[in-house]
Coordinates of C-alpha atoms and ligand atoms in Angstrom, one line a residue:
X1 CA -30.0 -1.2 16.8
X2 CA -31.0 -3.3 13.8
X3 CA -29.7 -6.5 14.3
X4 CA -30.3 -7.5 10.5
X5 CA -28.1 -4.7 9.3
X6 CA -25.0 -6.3 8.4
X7 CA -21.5 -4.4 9.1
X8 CA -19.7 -2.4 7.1
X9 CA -16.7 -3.8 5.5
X10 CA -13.7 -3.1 7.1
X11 CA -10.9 -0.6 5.6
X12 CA -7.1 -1.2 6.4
X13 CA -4.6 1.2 6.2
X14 CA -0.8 0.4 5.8
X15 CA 1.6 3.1 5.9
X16 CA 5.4 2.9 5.6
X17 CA 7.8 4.3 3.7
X18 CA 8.8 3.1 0.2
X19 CA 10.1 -0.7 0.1
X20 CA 8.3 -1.1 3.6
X21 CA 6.5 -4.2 2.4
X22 CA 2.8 -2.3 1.8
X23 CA 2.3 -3.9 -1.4
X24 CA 3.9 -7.4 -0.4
X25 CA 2.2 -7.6 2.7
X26 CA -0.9 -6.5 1.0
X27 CA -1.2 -9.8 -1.3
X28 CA -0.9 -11.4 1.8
X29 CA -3.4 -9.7 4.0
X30 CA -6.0 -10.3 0.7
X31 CA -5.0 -14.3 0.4
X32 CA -5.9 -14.6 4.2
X33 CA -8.4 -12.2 5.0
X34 CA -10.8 -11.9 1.6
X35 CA -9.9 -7.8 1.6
X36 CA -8.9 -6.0 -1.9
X37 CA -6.0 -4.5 -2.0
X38 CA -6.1 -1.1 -3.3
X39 CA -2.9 0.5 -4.3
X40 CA -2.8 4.2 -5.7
X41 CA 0.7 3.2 -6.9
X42 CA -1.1 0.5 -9.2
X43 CA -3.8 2.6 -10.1
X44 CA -1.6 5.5 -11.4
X45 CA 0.7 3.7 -13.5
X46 CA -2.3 1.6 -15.0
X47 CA -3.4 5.5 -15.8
X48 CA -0.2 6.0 -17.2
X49 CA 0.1 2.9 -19.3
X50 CA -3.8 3.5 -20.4
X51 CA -2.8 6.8 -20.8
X52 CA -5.3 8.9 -19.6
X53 CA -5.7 12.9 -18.6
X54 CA -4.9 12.2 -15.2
X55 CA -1.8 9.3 -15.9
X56 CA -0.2 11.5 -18.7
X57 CA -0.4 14.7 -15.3
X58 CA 1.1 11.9 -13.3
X59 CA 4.0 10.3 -15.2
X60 CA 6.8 12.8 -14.8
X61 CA 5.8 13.6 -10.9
X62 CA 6.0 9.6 -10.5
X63 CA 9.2 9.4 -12.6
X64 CA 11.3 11.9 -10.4
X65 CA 9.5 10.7 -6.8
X66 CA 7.1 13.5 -6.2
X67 CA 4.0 13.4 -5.2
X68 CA 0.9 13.1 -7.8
X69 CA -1.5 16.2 -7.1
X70 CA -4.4 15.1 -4.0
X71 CA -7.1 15.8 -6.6
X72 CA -5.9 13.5 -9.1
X73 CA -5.0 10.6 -6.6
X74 CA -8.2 11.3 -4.6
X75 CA -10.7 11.5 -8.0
X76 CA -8.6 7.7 -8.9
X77 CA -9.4 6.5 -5.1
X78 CA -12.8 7.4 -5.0
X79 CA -14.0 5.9 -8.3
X80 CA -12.1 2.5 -7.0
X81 CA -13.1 2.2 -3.4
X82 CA -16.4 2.2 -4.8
X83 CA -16.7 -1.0 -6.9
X84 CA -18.7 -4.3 -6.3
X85 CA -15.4 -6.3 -6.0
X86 CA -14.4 -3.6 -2.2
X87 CA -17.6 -4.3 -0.7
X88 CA -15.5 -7.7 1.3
X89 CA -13.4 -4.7 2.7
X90 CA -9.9 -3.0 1.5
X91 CA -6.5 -2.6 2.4
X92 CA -5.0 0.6 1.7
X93 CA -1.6 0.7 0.0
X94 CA 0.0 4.0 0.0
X95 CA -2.9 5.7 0.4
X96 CA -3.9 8.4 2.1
X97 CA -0.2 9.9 1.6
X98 CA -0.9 13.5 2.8
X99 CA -3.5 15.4 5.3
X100 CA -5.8 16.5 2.6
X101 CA -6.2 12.9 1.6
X102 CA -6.7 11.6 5.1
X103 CA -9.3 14.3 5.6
X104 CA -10.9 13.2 2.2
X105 CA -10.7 9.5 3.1
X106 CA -12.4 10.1 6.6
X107 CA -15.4 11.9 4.6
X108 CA -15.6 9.6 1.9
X109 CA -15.9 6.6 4.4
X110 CA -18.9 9.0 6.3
X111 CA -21.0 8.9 3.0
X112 CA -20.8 5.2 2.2
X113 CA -21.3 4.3 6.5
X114 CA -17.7 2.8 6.8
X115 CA -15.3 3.8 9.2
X116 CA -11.4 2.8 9.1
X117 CA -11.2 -0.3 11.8
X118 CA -7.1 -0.1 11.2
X119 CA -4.1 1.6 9.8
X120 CA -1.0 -0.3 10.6
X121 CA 2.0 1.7 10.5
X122 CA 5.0 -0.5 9.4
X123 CA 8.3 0.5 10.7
X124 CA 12.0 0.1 8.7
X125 CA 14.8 1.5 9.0
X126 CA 15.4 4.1 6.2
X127 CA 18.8 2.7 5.4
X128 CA 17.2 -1.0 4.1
X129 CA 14.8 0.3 2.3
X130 CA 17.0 1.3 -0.5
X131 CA 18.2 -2.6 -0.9
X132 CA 14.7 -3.4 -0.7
X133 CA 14.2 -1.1 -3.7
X134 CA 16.9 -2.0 -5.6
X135 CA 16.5 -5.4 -5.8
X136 CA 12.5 -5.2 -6.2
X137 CA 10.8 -6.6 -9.5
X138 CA 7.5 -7.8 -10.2
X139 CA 5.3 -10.5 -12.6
X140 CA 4.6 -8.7 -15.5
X141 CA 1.0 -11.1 -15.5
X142 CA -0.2 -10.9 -12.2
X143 CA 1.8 -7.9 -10.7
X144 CA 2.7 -11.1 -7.5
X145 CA 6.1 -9.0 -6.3
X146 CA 9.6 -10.3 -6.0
X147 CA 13.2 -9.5 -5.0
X148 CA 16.3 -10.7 -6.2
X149 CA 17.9 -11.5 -2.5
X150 CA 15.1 -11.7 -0.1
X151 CA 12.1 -13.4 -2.2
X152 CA 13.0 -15.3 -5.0
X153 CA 10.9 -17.4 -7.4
X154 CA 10.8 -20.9 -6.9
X155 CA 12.5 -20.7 -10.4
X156 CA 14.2 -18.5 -11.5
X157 CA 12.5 -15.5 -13.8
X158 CA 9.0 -17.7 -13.3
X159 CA 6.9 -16.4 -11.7
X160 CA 5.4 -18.7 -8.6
X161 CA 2.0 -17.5 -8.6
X162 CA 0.9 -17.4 -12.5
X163 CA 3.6 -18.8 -14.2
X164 CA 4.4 -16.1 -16.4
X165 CA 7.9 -15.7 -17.7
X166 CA 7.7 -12.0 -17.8
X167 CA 9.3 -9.6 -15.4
X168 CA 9.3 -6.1 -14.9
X169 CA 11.2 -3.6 -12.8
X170 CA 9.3 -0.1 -11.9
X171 CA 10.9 3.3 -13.9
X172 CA 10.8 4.9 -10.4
X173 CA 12.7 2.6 -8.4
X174 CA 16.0 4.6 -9.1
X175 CA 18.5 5.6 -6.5
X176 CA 17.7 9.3 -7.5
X177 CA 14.0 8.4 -7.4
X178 CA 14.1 7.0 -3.9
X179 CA 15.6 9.8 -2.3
X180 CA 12.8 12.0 -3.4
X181 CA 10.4 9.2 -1.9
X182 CA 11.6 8.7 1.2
X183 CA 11.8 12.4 1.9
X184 CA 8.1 13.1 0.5
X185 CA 7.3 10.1 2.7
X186 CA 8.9 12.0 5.8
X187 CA 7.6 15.7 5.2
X188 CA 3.8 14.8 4.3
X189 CA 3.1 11.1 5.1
X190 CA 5.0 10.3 8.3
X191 CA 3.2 12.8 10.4
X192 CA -0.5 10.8 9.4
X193 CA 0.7 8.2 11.8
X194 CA -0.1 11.0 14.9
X195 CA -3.6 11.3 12.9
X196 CA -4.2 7.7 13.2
X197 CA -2.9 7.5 16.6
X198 CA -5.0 10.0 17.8
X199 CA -8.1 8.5 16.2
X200 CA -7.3 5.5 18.2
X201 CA -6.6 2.9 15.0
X202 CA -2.8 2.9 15.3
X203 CA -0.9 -0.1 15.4
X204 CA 2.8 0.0 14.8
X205 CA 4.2 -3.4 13.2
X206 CA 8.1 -3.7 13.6
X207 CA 9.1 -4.6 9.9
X208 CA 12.3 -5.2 9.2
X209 CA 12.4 -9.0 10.1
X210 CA 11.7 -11.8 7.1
X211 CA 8.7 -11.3 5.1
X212 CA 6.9 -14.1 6.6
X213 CA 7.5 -12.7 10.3
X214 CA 6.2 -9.4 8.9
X215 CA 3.0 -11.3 8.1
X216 CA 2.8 -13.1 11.5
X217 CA 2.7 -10.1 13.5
X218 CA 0.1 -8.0 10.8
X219 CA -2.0 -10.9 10.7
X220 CA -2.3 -10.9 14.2
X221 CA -3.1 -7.2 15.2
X222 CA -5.7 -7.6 11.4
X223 CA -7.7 -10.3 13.2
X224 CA -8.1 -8.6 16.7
X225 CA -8.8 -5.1 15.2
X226 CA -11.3 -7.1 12.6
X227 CA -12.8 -9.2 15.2
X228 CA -13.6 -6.3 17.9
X229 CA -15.0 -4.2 15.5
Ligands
LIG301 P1 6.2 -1.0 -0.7 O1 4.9 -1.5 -1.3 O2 6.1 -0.6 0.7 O3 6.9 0.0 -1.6 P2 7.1 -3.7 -1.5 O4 6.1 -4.6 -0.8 O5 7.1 -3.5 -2.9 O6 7.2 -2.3 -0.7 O7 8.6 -4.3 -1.1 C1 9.8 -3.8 -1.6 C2 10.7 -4.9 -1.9 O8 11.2 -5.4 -0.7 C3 10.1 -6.0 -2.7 O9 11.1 -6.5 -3.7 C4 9.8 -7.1 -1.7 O10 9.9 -8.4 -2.2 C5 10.9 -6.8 -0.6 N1 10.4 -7.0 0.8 C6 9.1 -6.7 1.3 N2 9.1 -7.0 2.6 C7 10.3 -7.4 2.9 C8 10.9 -7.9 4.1 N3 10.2 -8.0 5.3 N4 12.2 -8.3 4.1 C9 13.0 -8.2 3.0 N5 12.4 -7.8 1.8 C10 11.1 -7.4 1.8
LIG302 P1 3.9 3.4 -4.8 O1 3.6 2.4 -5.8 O2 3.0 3.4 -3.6 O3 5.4 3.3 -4.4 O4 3.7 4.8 -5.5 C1 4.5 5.2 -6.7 C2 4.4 6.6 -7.0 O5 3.0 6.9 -7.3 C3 4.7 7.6 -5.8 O6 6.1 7.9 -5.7 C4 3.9 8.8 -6.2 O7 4.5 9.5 -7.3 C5 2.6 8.2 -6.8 N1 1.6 8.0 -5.7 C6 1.1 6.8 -5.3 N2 0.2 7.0 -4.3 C7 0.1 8.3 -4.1 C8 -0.7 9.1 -3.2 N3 -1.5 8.6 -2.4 N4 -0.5 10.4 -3.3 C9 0.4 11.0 -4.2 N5 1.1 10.3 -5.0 C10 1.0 8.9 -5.0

């Protein structure tokens, strides 16, 4: 073995249904651990606002809860994961949501040596995830994310992180919307968490406790996977 050959960074997965806390817990796992977070969610509706070939495909599928098409979120993924900034290691948010894209993940991680050292399945009950989405908003600035019951701003409608006074709520985080979600989440993404049990990386993190509990408990299975990789 060379000893001077230093290890690849590490990739974390988070799955979970929508309003799980991927994206919330993702800032957090960045803060702490140095990781980017990568979130296909972010990365399409950047595509959409930039309004590219492959956000203007996207827009209506994201507006009524489908899924994007796996080539489109796959060609956005790969051109990502490979920037300077991801060689610290990434966390996967929403990502791989269907078999085709765990099968392209596993043999995009082959050509660049990496391997995933985690995928943390978050687990909610289906019922609270449509409060979660209800009340969810986000800084317009720095994308930080917020709720109106269970996390508030310091003060109100400014935002804790930048300061910005701008707040947005997301065009797909209807009742109608969330439906679709949470059903696409149960027929194609769901079953990925046998995938990743079988390949050994599965942890299951009980998620419907505070935010901060949440982090607690992923913090704690991040460092052990991290640190017997
Ligand atoms: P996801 O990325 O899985 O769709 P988010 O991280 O955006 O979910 O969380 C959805 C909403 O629920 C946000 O408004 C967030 O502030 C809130 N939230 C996240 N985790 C929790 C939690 N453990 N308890 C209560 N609310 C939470
Ligand atoms: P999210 O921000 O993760 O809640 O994703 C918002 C929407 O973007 C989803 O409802 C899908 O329409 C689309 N999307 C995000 N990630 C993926 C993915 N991995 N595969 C297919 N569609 C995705």
């Amino acid at each position: 073995m060379d000893a001077a050959k230093a290890a690849p960074p590490p990739v974390l997965i988070l799955l979970g249904p929508p309003g799980a806390g991927k994206g919330t817990q993702a800032r957090m796992l960045e803060d702490r651990f140095g990781y980017v977070q990568l979130s296909t969610g972010d990365l399409l509706r950047a595509a959409v606002a930039a309004g590219t070939e492959a956000g203007k495909a996207a827009d209506d599928v994201m507006k009524s809860g489908g899924l994007v098409s796996d080539e489109i979120v796959i060609d956005i993924l790969r051109d990502r994961i490979n920037a300077p900034d991801c060689a610290s290691g990434v966390i996967l948010d929403g990502f791989p949501r269907t078999a085709v894209q765990a099968e392209s993940l596993d043999a995009l991680l082959v050509e660049s040596g990496q391997r995933i050292d985690i995928a943390v399945s978050l687990e909610v009950d289906d019922e609270a995830m449509v409060d979660r989405i209800a009340g969810r908003y986000s800084c317009a600035g720095c994308g930080e994310g917020y709720h109106d019951t269970f996390k508030k701003p310091a003060r109100p409608d400014q935002c804790d992180q930048c300061g910005g006074t701008q707040m947005k709520r997301r065009a797909d985080d209807t009742a109608e919307a969330v439906g679709t979600r949470l059903k696409a989440y149960h027929a194609q993404t769901a079953p990925l968490i046998t995938h990743y049990e079988e390949a050994e990386v599965l942890h299951r993190v009980r998620a419907m406790g505070p935010i901060d509990e949440v982090a607690t408990a992923l913090g704690t299975v991040v460092r052990q996977a991290t640190a017997t990789a």
